[in-house]
Coordinates of C-alpha atoms in Angstrom, one line a residue:
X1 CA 82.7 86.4 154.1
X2 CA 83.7 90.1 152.9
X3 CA 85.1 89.9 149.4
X4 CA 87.6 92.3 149.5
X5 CA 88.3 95.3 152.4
X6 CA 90.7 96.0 154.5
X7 CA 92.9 93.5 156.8
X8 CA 96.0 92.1 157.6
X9 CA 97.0 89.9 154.0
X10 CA 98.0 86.5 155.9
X11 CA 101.1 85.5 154.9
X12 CA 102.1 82.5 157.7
X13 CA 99.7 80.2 156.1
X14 CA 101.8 77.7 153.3
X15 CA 100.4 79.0 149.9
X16 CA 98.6 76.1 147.4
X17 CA 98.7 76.0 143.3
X18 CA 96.5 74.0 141.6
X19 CA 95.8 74.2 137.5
X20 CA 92.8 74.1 136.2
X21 CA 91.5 73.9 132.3
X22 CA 88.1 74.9 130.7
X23 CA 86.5 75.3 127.7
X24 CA 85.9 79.3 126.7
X25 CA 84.4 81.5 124.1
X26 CA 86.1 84.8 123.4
X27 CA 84.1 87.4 121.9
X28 CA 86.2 91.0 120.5
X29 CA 85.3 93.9 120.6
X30 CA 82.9 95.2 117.8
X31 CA 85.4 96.3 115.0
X32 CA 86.5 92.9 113.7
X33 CA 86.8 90.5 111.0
X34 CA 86.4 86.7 112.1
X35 CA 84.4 84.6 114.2
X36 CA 84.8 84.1 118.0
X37 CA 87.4 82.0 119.1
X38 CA 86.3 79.0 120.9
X39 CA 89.8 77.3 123.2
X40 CA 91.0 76.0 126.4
X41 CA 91.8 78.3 129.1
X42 CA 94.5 76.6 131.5
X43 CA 94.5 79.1 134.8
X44 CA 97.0 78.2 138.2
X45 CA 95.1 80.0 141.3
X46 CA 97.1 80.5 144.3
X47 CA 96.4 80.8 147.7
X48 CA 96.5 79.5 151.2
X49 CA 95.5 76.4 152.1
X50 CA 94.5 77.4 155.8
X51 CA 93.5 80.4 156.8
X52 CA 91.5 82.2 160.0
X53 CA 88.2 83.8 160.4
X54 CA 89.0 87.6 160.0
X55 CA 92.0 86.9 157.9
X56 CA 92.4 88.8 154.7
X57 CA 93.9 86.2 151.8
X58 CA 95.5 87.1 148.6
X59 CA 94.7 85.0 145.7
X60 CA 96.7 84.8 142.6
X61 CA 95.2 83.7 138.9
X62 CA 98.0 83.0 136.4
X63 CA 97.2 82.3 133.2
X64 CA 99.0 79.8 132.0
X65 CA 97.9 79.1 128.4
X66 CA 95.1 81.4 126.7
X67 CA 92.1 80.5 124.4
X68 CA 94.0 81.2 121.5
X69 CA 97.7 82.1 120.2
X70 CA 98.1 85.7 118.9
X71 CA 96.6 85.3 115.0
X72 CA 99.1 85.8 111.9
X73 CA 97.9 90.0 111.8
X74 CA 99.5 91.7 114.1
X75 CA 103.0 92.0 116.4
X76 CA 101.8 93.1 120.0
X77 CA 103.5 95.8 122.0
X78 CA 105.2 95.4 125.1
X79 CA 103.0 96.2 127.9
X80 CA 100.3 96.8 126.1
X81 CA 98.0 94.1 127.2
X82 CA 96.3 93.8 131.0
X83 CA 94.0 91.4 132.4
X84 CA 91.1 91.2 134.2
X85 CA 88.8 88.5 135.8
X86 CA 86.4 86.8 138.3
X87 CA 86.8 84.2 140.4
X88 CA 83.6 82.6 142.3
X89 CA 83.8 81.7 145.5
X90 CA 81.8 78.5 147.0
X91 CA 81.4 76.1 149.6
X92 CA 80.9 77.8 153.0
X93 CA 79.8 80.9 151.7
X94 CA 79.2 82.6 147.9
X95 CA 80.5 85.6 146.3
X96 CA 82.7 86.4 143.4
X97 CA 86.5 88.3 143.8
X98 CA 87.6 90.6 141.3
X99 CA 90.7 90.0 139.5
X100 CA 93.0 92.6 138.2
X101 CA 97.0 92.3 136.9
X102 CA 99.4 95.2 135.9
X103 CA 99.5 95.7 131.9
X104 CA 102.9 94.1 132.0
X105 CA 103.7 91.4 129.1
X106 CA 106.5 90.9 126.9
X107 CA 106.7 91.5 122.8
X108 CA 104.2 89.1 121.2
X109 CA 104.8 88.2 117.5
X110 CA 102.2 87.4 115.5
X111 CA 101.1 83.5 116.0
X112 CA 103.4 82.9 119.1
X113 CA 101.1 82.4 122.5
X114 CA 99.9 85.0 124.4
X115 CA 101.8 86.0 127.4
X116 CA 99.8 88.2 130.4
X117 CA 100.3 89.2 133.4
X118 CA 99.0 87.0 136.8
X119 CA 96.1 88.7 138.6
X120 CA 95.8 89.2 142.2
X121 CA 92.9 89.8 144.4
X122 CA 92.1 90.3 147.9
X123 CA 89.4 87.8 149.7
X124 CA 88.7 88.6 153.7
X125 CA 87.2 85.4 155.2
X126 CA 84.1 86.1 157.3
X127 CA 83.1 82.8 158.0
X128 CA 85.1 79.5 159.1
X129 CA 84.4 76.6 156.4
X130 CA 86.0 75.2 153.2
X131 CA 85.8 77.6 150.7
X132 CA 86.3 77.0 147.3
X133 CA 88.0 79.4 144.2
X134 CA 86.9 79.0 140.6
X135 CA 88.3 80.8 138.4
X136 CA 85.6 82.4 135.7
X137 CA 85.1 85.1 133.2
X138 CA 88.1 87.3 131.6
X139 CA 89.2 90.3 129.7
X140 CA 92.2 91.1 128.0
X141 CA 92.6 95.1 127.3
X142 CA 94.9 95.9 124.9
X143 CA 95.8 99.7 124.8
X144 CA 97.3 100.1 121.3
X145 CA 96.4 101.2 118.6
X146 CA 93.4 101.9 120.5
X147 CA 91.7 100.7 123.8
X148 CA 89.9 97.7 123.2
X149 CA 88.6 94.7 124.9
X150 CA 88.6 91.2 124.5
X151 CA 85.9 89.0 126.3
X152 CA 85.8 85.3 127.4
X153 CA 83.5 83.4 129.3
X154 CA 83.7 80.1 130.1
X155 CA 81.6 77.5 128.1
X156 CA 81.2 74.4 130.5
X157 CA 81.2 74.3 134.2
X158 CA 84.7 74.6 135.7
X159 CA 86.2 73.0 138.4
X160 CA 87.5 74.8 141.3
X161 CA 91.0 76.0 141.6
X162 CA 91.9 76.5 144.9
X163 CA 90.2 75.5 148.8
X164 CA 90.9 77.6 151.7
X165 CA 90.1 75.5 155.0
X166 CA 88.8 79.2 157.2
X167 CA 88.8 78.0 161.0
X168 CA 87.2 80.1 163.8
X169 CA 90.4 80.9 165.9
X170 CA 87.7 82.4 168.7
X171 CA 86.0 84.9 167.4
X172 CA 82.9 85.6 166.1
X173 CA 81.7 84.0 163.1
X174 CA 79.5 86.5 160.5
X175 CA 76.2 84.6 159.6
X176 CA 75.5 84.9 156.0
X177 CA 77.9 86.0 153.0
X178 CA 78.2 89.7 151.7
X179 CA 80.0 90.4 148.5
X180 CA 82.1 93.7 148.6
X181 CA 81.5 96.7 146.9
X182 CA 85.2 98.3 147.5
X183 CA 86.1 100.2 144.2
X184 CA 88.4 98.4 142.1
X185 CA 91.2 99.5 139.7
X186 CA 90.0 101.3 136.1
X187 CA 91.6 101.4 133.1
X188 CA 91.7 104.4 131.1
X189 CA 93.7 104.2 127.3
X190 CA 96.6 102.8 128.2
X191 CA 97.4 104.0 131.7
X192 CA 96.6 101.6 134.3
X193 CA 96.5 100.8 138.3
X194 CA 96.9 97.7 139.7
X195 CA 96.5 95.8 142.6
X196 CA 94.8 96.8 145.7
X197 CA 91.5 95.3 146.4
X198 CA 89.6 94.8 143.8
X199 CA 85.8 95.1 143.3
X200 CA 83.8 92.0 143.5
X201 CA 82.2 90.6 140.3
X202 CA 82.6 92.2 137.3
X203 CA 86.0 93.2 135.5
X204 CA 87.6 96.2 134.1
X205 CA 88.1 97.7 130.4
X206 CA 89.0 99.9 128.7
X207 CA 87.7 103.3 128.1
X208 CA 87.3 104.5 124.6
X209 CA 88.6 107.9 123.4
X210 CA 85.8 111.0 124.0
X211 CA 84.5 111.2 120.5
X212 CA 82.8 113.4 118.4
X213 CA 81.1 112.8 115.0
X214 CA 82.3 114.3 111.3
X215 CA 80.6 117.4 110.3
X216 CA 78.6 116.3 107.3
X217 CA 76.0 118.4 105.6
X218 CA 72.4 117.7 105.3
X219 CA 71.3 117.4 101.3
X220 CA 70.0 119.8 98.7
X221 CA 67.0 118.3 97.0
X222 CA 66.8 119.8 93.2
X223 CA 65.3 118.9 90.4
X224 CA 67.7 117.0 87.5
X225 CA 69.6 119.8 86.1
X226 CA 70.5 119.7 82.4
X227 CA 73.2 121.8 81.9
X228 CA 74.9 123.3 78.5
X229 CA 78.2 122.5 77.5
X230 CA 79.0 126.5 77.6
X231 CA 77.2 128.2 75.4
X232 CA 74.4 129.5 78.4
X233 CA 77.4 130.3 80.6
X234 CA 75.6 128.1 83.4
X235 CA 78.6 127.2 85.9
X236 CA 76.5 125.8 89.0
X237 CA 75.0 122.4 88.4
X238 CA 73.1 121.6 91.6
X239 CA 72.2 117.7 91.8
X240 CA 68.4 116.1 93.0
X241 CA 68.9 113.9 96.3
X242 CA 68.4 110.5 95.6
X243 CA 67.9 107.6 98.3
X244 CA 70.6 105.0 97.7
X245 CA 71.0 101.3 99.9
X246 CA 74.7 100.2 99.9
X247 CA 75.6 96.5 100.4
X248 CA 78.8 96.1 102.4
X249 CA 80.8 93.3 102.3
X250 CA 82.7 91.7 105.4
X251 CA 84.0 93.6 107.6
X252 CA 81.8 96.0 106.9
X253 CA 77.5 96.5 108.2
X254 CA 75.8 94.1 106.3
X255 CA 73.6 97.4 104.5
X256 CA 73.7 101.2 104.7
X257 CA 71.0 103.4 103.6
X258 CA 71.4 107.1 102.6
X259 CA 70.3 109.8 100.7
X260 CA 73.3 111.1 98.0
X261 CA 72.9 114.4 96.5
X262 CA 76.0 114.9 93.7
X263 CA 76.5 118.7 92.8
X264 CA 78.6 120.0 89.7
X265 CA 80.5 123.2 89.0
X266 CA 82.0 123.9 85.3
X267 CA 85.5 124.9 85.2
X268 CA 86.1 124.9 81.7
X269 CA 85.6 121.8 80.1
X270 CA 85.6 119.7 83.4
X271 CA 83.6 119.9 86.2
X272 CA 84.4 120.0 90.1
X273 CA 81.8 117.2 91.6
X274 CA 80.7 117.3 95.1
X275 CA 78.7 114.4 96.8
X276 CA 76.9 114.6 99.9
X277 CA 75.3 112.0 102.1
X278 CA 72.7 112.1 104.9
X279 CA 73.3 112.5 108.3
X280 CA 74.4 109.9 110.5
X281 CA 74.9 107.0 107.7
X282 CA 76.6 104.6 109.8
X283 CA 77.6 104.0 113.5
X284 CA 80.9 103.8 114.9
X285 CA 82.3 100.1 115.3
X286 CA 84.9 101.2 118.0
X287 CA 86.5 104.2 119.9
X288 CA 88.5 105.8 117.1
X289 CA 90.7 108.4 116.8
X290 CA 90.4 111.5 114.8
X291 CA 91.6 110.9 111.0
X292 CA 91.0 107.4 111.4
X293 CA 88.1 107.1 109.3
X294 CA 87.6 108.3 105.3
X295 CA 84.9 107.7 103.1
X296 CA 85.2 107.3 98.8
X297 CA 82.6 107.0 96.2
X298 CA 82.5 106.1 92.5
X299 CA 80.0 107.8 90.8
X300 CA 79.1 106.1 87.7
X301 CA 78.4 107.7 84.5
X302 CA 75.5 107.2 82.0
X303 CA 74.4 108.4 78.8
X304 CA 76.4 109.5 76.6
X305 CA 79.5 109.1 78.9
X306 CA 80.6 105.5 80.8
X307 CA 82.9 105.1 83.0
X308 CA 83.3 106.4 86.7
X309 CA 84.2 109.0 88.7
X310 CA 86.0 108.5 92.1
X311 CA 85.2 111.5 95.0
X312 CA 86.8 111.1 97.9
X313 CA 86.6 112.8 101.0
X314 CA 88.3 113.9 104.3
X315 CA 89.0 111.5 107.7
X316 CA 86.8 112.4 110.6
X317 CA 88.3 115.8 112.4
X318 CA 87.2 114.8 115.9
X319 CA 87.4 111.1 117.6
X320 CA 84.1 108.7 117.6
X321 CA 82.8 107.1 120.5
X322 CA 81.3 103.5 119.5
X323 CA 78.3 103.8 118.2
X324 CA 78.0 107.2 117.4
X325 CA 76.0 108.3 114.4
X326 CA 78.9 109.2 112.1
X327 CA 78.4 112.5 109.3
X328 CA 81.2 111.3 106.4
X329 CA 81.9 115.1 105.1
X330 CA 81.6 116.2 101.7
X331 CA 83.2 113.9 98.8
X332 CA 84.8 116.0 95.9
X333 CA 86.5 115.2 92.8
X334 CA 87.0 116.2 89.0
X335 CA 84.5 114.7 85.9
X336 CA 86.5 115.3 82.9
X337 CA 83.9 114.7 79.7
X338 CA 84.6 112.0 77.4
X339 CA 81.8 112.1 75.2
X340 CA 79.3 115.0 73.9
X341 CA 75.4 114.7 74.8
X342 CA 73.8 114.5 77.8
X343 CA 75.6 112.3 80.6
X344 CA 73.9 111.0 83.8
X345 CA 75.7 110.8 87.2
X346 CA 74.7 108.1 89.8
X347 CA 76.3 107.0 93.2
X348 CA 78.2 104.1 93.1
X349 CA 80.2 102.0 95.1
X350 CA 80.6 103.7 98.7
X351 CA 84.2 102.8 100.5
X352 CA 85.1 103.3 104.1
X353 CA 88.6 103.0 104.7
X354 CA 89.8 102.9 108.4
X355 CA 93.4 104.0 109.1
X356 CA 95.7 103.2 112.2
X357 CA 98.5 103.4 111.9
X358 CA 100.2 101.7 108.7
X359 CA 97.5 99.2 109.2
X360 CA 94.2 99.9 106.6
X361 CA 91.3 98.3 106.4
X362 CA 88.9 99.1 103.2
X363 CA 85.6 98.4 103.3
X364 CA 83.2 98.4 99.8
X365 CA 79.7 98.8 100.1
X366 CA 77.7 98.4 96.6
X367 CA 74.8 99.7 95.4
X368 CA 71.9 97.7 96.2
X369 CA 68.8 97.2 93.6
X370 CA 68.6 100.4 91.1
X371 CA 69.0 104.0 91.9
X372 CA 68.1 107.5 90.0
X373 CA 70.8 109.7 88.3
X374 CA 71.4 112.6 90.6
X375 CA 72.5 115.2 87.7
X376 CA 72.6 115.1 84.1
X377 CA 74.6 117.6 82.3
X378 CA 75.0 118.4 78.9
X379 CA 78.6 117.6 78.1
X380 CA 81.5 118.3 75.8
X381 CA 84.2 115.6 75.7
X382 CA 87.5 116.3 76.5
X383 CA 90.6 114.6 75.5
X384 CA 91.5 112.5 78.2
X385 CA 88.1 112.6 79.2
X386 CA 86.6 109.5 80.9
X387 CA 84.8 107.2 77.6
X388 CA 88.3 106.0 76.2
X389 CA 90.6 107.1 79.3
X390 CA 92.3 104.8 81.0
X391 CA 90.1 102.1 83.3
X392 CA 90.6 100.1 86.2
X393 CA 88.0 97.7 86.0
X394 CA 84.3 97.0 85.1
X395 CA 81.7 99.9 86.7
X396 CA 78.3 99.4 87.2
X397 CA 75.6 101.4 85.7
X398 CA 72.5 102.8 86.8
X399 CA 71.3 102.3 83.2
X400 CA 71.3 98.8 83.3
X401 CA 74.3 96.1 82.5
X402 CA 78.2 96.8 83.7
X403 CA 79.8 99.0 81.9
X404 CA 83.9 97.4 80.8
X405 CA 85.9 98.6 79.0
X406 CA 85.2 102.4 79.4
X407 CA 87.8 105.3 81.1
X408 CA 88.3 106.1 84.0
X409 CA 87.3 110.0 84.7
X410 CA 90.1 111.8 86.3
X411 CA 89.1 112.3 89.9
X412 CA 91.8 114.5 91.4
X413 CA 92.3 112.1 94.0
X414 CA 96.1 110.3 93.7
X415 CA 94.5 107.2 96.4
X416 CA 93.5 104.8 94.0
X417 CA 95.2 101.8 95.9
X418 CA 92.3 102.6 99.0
X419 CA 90.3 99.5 97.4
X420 CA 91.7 96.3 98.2
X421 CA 90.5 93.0 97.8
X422 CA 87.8 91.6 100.2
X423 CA 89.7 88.9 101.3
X424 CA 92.8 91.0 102.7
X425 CA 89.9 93.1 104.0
X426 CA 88.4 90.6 106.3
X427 CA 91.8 89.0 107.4
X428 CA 93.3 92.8 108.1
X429 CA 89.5 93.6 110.4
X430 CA 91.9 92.3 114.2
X431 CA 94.4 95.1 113.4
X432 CA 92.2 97.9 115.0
X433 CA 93.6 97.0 118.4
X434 CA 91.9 93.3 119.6
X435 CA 94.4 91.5 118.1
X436 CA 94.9 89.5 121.1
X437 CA 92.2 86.5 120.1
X438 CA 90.4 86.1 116.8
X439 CA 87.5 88.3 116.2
X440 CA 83.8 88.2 116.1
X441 CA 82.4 89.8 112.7
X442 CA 82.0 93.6 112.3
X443 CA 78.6 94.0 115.0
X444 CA 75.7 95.5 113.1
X445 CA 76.3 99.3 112.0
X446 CA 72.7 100.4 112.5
X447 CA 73.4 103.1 109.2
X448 CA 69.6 103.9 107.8
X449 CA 68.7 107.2 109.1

């Protein structure tokens, strides 16, 4: 029996539907927030109940209830979603038939069931015999905001669907099974091709977006520069590189490690801050677009100043493959002096905040153990400046304890909502385009370099 190729589709032969419900685990794609969804899959498979040696068969998989109802996160487009599959075929001979339906659904809201279009496929029959259809492993493609996939794979052994009785009406019966190798229908973004025959065993996804990296820059190492408040005329303050680990909470990688050099230039009282990191910090979770991704940092202040300073920086200029080493560019801000002696500046808190859209997800990763001031400078404090500015909540500080209660240093930057609270964090991970099942966890971001 030929899985797929070319022949006449028989059509004479009365068609059969029988339903058939198993236990499955879907797994999302990498950029996510919540654990794999374990449900019932309920799948109709259509096809005839006789057919003849030679004969080439369609077979028809509809879906009629998913593994899971679209979660409370995100409203689906129409046609946005398209399925793939495998069916295993048994009894007189062995194989497995490639699935494939048109990315055709209608409008899902947000907790309503998931709606997809049936798959077809295209078996010939090589061999006479009673041949069995069991519908197996599926994907679920959704093409916006980006392409991403959606896995599930039976967890207990499923019943077949459908039997085809294949008689020998004369001719020659083939000896032995072949599975086809007849190219199947891709998927690239969210342009598709369906039907045809499709390739046996395996299904298809997405593609992701070509990607590039951010440009970062590679650190300056300096020695700890202690600058004067003006009287040397000194306006370049270059920072030493320090080696900082980051604790991420969920989504996010579970640690980061990086070097973090922080450089100052004097503009009057107030100094123009920029903060770079090392190469290749994180990996990608996911295809994503260019300006999708932004990185933030509070630098914390010590000595004679508290408080902390936020630096932000620009989104990534070109699009990111998954799993490419990403460069965050250069974080700037401004340190406005609140106090007069000699004030430290350490890296703090690290944010990556992904955009799509209107939908933003804002991971914190936090300083991890102790780390070395970067700069000291010798300061003059200005009015407004950042000991007795306004706050907007307890910092920590690389010279031991939290620091409450102190201003916040004027950064520049007008973002301040970008930090959210971790649990709108996790629940907001599904909106980066596998909203069709719940998600497995943020997969490992391999970010020491």
């Amino acid at each position: 029996m030929m899985l797929g190729g070319a022949g006449m589709l028989l059509a004479a032969s009365p068609a059969q539907a029988a339903e058939v419900s198993y236990k499955t685990e879907c797994i999302p794609p990498a950029i996510s927030g919540l654990p794999a969804v374990e449900g019932t899959t309920v799948v109709q498979l259509s096809a005839p109940a006789e057919a003849k040696v030679g004969d080439t068969v369609e077979v028809v998989w509809k879906t009629v209830h998913g593994a899971s109802d679209n979660p409370d996160l995100l409203d689906l487009e129409k046609d946005t979603i398209k399925p793939t599959g495998t069916i295993k075929v048994g009894g007189a001979a062995s194989g497995t038939l490639a699935m494939e339906g048109p990315r055709e659904n209608p409008a899902i809201p947000k907790k309503s069931p998931m709606v997809v279009s049936d798959m077809t496929g295209k078996l010939k029959l090589e061999k006479a015999g009673e041949i069995t259809l069991t519908p197996d492993a599926y994907s679920l493609n959704v093409s916006k905001p980006i392409s991403t996939d959606t896995k599930c794979t039976p967890t207990e052994t499923v019943q077949p669907g459908a039997t085809i009785k294949v008689t020998d009406d004369g001719g020659t019966t083939t000896g032995g099974t072949t599975t086809g190798s007849t190219t199947g229908s891709t998927t690239t973004g969210g342009t598709t091709t369906a039907g045809g025959t499709t390739t046996a065993g395996g299904t298809t996804s997405g593609t992701t977006t070509d990607g590039g990296t951010d440009s970062g820059s590679t650190t300056t190492t300096g020695s700890t520069t202690s600058g004067s408040g003006g009287d040397s005329g000194q306006t370049d303050f270059p920072g030493k590189e320090v080696s900082v680990q980051f604790a991420c909470e969920s989504p996010g990688p579970s640690d980061i490690g990086s070097k973090v050099t922080i450089n100052a230039k004097k503009s009057g009282g107030s100094y123009a801050l920029t903060v770079k990191t090392a190469k290749g910090v994180m990996d990608s979770p996911a295809a994503l677009p260019a300006g999708a991704l932004k990185p933030s940092m509070d630098i914390v202040l010590g000595g004679a100043d508290k408080g902390s300073v936020k630096v932000t920086g620009p989104a990534n200029a070109d699009a990111l493959d998954q799993g490419t080493p990403v460069n965050l560019a250069d974080m700037t801000g401004t340190y406005k002096p609140g106090a007069t002696g000699k004030s430290t500046l350490s890296p703090g808190t690290l944010t990556i905040d992904v955009t799509l859209g209107s939908t933003k997800i804002s991971i914190p990763c936090k300083v991890k153990g102790s780390v070395s001031p970067s700069l000291e400078l010798d300061t003059t404090a200005q009015e407004g400046g950042a000991t007795g500015g306004s706050t907007t909540g307890s910092t920590s500080s690389t010279d031991g304890g939290t620091d409450s209660g102190g201003g916040l240093a004027a950064t520049g930057a007008e973002d301040h909502g970008t930090l959210r609270a971790l649990g709108l964090v996790a629940g907001s991970a599904i909106l980066l385009g596998g909203a069709v099942f719940t998600f497995t966890p943020w997969r490992r971001l391999r970010g020491t370099r």
